[in-house]
Coordinates of C-alpha atoms in Angstrom, one line a residue:
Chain A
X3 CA 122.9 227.2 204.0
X4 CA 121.0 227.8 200.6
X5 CA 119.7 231.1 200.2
X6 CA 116.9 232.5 198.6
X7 CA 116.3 236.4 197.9
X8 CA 113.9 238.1 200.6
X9 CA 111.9 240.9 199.7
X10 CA 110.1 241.8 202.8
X11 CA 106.4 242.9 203.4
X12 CA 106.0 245.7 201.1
X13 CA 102.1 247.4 199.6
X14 CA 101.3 247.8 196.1
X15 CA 98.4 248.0 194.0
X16 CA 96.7 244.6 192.5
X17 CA 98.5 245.4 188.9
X18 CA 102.1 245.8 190.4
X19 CA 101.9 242.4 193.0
X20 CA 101.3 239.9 189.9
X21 CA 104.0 242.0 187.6
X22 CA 106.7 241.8 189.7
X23 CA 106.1 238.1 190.0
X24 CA 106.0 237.6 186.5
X25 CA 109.2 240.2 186.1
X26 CA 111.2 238.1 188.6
X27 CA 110.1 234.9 186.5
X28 CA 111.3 236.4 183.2
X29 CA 114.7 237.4 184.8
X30 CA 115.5 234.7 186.5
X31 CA 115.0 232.8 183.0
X32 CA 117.3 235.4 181.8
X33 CA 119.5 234.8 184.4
X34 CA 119.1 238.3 185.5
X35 CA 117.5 237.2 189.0
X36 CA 118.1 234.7 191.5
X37 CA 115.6 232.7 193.3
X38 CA 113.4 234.6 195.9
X39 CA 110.7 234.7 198.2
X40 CA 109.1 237.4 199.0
X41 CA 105.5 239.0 200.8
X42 CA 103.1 241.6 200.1
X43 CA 99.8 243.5 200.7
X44 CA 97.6 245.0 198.4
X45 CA 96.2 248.3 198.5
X46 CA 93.8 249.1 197.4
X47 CA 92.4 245.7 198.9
X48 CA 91.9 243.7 195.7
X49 CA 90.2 240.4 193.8
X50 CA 92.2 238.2 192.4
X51 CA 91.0 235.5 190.1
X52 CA 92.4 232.3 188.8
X53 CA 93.7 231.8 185.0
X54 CA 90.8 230.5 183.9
X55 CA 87.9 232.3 185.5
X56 CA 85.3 235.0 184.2
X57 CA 85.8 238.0 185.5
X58 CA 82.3 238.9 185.1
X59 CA 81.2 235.6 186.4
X60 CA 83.3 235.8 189.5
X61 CA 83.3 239.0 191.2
X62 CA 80.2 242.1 191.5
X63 CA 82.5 244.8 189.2
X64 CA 80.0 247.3 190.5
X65 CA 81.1 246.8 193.9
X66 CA 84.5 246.9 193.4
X67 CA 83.9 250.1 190.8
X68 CA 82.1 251.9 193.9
X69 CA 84.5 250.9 196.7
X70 CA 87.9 251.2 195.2
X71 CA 88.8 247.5 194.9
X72 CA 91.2 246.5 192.7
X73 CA 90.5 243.6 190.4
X74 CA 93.4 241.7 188.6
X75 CA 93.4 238.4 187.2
X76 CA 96.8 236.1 188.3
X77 CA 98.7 233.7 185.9
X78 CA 98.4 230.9 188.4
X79 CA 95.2 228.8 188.3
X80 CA 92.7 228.4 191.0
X81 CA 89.7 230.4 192.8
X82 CA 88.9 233.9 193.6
X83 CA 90.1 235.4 196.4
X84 CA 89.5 238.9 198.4
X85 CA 92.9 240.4 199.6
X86 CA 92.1 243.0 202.0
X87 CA 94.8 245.1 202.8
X88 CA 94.1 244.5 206.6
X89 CA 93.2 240.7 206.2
X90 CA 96.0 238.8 205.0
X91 CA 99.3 238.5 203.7
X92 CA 100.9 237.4 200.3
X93 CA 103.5 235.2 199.7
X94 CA 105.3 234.3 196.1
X95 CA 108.2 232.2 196.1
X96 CA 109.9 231.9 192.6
X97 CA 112.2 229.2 191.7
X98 CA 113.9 227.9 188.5
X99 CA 112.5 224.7 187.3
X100 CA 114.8 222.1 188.6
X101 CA 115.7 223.6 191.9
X102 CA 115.8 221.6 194.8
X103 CA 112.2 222.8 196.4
X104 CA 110.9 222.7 192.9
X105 CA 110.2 219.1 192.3
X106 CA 108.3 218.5 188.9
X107 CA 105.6 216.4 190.8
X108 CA 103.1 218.8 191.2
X109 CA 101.0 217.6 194.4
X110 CA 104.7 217.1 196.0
X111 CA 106.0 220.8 195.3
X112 CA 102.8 222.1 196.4
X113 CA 103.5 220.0 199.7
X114 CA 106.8 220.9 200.5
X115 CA 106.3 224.7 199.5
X116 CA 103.1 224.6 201.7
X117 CA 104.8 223.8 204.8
X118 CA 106.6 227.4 205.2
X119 CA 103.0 228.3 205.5
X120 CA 102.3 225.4 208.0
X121 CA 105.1 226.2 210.3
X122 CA 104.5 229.9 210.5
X123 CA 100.7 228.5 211.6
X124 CA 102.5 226.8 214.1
X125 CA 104.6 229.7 215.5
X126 CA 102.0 231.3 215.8
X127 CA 100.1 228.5 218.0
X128 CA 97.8 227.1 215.3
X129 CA 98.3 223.2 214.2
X130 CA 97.5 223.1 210.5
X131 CA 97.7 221.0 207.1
X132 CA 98.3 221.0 204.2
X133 CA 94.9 219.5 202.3
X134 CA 95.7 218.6 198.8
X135 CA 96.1 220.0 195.7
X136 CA 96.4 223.2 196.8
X137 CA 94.5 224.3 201.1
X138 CA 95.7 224.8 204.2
X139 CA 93.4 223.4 206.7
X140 CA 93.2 223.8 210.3
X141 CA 90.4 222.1 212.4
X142 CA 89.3 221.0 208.6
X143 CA 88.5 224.8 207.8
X144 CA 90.8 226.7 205.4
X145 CA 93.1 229.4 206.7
X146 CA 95.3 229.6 203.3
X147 CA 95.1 229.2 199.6
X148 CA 98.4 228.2 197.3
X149 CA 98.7 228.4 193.7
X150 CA 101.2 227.3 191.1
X151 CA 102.5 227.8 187.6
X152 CA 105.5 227.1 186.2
X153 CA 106.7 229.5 182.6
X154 CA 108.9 230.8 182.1
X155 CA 111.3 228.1 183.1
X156 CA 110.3 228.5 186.5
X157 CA 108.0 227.5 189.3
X158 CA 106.3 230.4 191.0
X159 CA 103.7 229.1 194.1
X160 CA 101.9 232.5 195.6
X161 CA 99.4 231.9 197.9
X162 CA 97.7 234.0 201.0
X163 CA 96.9 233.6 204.8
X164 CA 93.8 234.8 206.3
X165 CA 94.9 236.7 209.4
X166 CA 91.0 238.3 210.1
X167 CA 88.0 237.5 207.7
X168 CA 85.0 239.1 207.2
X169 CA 82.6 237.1 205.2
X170 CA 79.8 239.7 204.3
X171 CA 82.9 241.8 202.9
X172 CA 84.0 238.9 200.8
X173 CA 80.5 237.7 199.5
X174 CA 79.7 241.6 198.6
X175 CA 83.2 241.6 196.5
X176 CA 82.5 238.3 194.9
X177 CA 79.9 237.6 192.4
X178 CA 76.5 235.7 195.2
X179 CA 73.6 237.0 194.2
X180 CA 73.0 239.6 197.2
X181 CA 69.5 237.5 198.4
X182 CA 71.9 234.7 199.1
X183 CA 73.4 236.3 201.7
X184 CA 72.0 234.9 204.1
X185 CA 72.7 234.6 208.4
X186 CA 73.2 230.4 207.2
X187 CA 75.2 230.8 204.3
X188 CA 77.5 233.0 206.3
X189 CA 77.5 230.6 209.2
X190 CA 78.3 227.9 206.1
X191 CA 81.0 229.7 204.7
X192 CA 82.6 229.7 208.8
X193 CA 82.1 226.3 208.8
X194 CA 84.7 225.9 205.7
X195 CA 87.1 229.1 206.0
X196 CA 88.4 230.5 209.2
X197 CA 91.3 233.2 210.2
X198 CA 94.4 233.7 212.4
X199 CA 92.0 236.0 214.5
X200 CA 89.1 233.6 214.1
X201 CA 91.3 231.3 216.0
X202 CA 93.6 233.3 218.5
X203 CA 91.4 236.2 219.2
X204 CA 91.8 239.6 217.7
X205 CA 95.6 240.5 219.5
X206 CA 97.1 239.1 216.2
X207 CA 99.1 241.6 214.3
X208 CA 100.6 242.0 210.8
X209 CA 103.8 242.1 212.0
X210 CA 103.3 239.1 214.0
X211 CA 102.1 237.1 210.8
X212 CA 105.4 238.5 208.7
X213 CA 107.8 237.1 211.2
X214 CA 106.1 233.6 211.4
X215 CA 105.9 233.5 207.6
X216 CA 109.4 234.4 207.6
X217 CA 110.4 231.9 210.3
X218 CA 107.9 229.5 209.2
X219 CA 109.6 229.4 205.1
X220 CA 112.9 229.5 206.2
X221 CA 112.6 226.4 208.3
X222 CA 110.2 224.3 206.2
X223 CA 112.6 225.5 202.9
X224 CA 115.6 225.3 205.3
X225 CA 117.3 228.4 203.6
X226 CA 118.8 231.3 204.7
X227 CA 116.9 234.5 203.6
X228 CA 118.7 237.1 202.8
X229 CA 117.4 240.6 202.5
X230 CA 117.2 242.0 199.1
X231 CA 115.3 244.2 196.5
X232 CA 114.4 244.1 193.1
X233 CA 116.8 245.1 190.5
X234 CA 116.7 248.2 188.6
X235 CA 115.6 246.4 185.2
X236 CA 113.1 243.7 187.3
X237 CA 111.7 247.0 188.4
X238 CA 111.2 248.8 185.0
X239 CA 109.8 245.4 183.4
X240 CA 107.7 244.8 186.3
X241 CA 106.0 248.1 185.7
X242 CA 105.3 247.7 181.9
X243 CA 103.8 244.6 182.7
X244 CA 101.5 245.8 185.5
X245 CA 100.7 248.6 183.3
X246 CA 100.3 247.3 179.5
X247 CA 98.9 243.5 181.0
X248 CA 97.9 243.6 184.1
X249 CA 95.7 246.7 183.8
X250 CA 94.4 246.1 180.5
X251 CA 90.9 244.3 179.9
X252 CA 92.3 242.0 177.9
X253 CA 94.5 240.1 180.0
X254 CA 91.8 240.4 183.0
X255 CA 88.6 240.2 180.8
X256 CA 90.0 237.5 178.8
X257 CA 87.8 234.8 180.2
Chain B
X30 CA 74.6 229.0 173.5
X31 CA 75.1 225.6 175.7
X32 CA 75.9 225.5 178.5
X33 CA 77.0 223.1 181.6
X34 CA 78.8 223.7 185.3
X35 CA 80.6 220.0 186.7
X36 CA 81.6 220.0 190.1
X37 CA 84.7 217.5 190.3
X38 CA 84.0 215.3 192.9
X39 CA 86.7 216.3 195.4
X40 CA 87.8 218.5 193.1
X41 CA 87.6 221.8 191.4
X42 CA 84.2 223.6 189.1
X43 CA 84.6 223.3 185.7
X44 CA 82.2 225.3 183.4
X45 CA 81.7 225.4 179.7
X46 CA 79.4 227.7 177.4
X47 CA 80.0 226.9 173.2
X48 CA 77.4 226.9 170.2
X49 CA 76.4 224.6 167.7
X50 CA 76.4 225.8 164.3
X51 CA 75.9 223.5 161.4
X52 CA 76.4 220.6 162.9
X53 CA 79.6 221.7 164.5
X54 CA 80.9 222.9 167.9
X55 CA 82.0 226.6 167.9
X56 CA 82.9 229.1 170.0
X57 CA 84.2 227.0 172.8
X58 CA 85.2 228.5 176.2
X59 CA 85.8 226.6 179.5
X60 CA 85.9 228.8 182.4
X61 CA 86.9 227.3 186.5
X62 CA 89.0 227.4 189.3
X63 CA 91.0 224.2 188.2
X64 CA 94.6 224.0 186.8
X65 CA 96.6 223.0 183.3
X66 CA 100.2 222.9 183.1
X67 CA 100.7 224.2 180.6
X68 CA 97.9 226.8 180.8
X69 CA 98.4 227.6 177.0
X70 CA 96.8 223.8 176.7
X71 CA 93.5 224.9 177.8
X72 CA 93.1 227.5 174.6
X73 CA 94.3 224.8 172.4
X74 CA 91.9 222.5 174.0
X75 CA 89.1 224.9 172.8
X76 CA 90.2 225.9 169.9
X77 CA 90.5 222.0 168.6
X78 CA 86.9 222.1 169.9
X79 CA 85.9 224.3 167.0
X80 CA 84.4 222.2 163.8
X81 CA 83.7 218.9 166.2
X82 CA 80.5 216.9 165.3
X83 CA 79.0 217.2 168.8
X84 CA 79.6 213.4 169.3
X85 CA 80.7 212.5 172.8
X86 CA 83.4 210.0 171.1
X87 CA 84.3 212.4 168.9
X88 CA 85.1 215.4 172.1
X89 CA 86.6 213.3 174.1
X90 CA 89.3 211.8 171.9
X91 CA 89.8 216.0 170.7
X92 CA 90.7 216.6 174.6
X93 CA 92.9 213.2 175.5
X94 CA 94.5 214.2 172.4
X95 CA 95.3 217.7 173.4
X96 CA 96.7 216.1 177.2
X97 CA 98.8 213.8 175.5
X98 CA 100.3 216.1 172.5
X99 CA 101.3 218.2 175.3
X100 CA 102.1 216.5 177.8
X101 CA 99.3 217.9 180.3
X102 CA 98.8 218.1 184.0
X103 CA 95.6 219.0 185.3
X104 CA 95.3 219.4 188.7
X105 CA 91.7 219.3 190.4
X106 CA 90.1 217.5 187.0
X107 CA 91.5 215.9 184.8
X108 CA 91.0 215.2 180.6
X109 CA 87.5 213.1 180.8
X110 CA 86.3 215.9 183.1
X111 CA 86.5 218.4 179.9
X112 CA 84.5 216.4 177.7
X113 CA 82.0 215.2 179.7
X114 CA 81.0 218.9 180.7
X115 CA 80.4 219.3 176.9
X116 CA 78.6 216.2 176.5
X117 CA 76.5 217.0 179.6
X118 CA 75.5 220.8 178.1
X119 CA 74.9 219.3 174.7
X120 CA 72.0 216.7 176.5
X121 CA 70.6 219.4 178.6
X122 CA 70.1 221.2 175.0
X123 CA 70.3 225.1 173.8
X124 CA 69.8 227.5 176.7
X125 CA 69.0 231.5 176.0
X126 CA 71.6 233.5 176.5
X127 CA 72.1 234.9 180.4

């Protein structure tokens, strides 16, 4: 069976998540890498924003500044989104362009990466799909957000799964004027997004997420994943990147 | 400064703020939760903005150009979208700045 790197659930800050994506890109351009799959937290709990957002159009700085929330702007397109370090889980999966789960379509790679996500839904007893370009919808509300870019001569898709959500929390860490917090716009915002815990009751665990994500990807990609860590030179790149980019107002202040 | 915000129907925002000085489009910036492939496209979108007569015929064949020099995807738009936020914040007129 194929095989794909696996670097297992591991914590870093915002800066060090989207560098070591990037640092496995550049290597496994370099041929210094081979193609992997792996899942993270973030801690401190962090914003991420899409390529071409404002930061200061996007998320309340302040609060972030005040609460310890790390702010980080990713390479891949798309929204905002609040990764709390007890809410969800990240996944990257990082390919080299021409790979079979890499098609060039875009809306088909999306689709076929997406289902890893889909089937670990399903393990853990929630029926989802995949809403184009980029959702993952169950009872039409969305449980998980996917993004892509492909540099570097590769494809990289990260994307995260809401295991709990807590809506005031994510309205106070992204930029809604604060008198727009209202009882209905939360109740709106439940009518679009939901959570593992929103749907099976609070009993669901971390670790119970990790091993559907890790059942759910290696079916839908049907690959073997085998245990691994970064290299010693991914490493040292991945932590000049998070420090001289992905910490530095000009990559995430650029828009 | 102008300024617009398009919803894509079924699809992403799109924002854009740029000036007009004499006669010609400057300091261009799109901002949204949309995607380019190749995401250097969208800076070179923007920059090619710069010196335009604020003419919607004139935008919009800058931007289809730009897509099909290099060969871009957008995903959740797509070119027209990009011009016809301009177009849109040039009728709506100079706005202070926020």
């Amino acid at each position: 069976m194929e095989e794909l790197r696996f670097l297992d659930l591991e914590t870093h800050s915002a800066a060090i998540n989207m560098a070591i994506d990037e640092a496995i890109m550049r290597s496994l351009r370099d041929g210094a890498a081979v193609p992997t799959f792996r899942i993270y937290r973030w801690q401190p709990s962090a914003v991420s924003i899409g390529v071409f957002q404002s930061m200061r159009e996007e998320v309340n700085l302040d609060y972030c500044k005040t609460f310890g929330i790390d702010v980080v702007r990713r390479i891949t397109g798309g929204g905002a989104v609040y990764h709390d370090y007890d809410g969800e889980i990240t996944y990257s999966v990082i390919l080299p362009q021409g790979h079979r789960l890499a098609p060039a379509d875009i809306l088909e790679s999306y689709k076929l990466l997406c289902k890893g996500i889909i089937l670990a839904l399903r393990h853990l007893g929630i029926k989802a799909e995949f809403r184009p370009v980029n959702d993952i919808v169950t009872g039409g509300k969305k449980i998980s957000g996917n993004a892509q870019t492909r540099r570097f001569s590769c494809l990289l898709q990260h994307g995260t799964t809401l295991l709990g959500l807590d809506v005031r929390k994510m309205f106070s860490v992204l930029r809604v004027p604060q008198e727009k917090i209202s009882d209905k716009m939360i109740d709106d915002v439940k009518q679009r997004v939901t959570s593992i815990r929103d749907v099976l009751g609070e009993m669901v665990g971390m670790t119970e997420l990790r091993d559907a994500i890790v059942a759910g990807f290696s079916e839908a990609l049907k690959v073997e994943l085998v245990p691994g860590a970064l290299s010693r030179t991914e490493w040292e790149m991945a932590n000049t990147l998070a420090r001289e980019k992905y910490s530095s107002d000009e990559w995430n202040f650029k828009r | 400064m102008y300024r617009s915000v398009y919803k894509v129907p079924g699809g992403k925002l799109l924002k854009v703020q740029f000036d007009v000085a004499e006669g010609r489009l400057t300091s261009v910036r799109f901002t949204g939760d949309f995607f380019l492939h190749p995401e250097e496209a969208l800076e070179e979108i923007e920059s090619r903005l710069v010196g335009v007569e604020p003419e919607p015929d004139r935008i919009r064949s800058v931007v289809e150009d730009v897509f099909r020099e290099r060969n871009v995807t957008a995903v959740g738009c797509g070119p027209a979208d990009f011009a016809e936020v301009i177009i849109d914040a040039l009728q709506r007129g100079p706005a202070e700045s926020v």
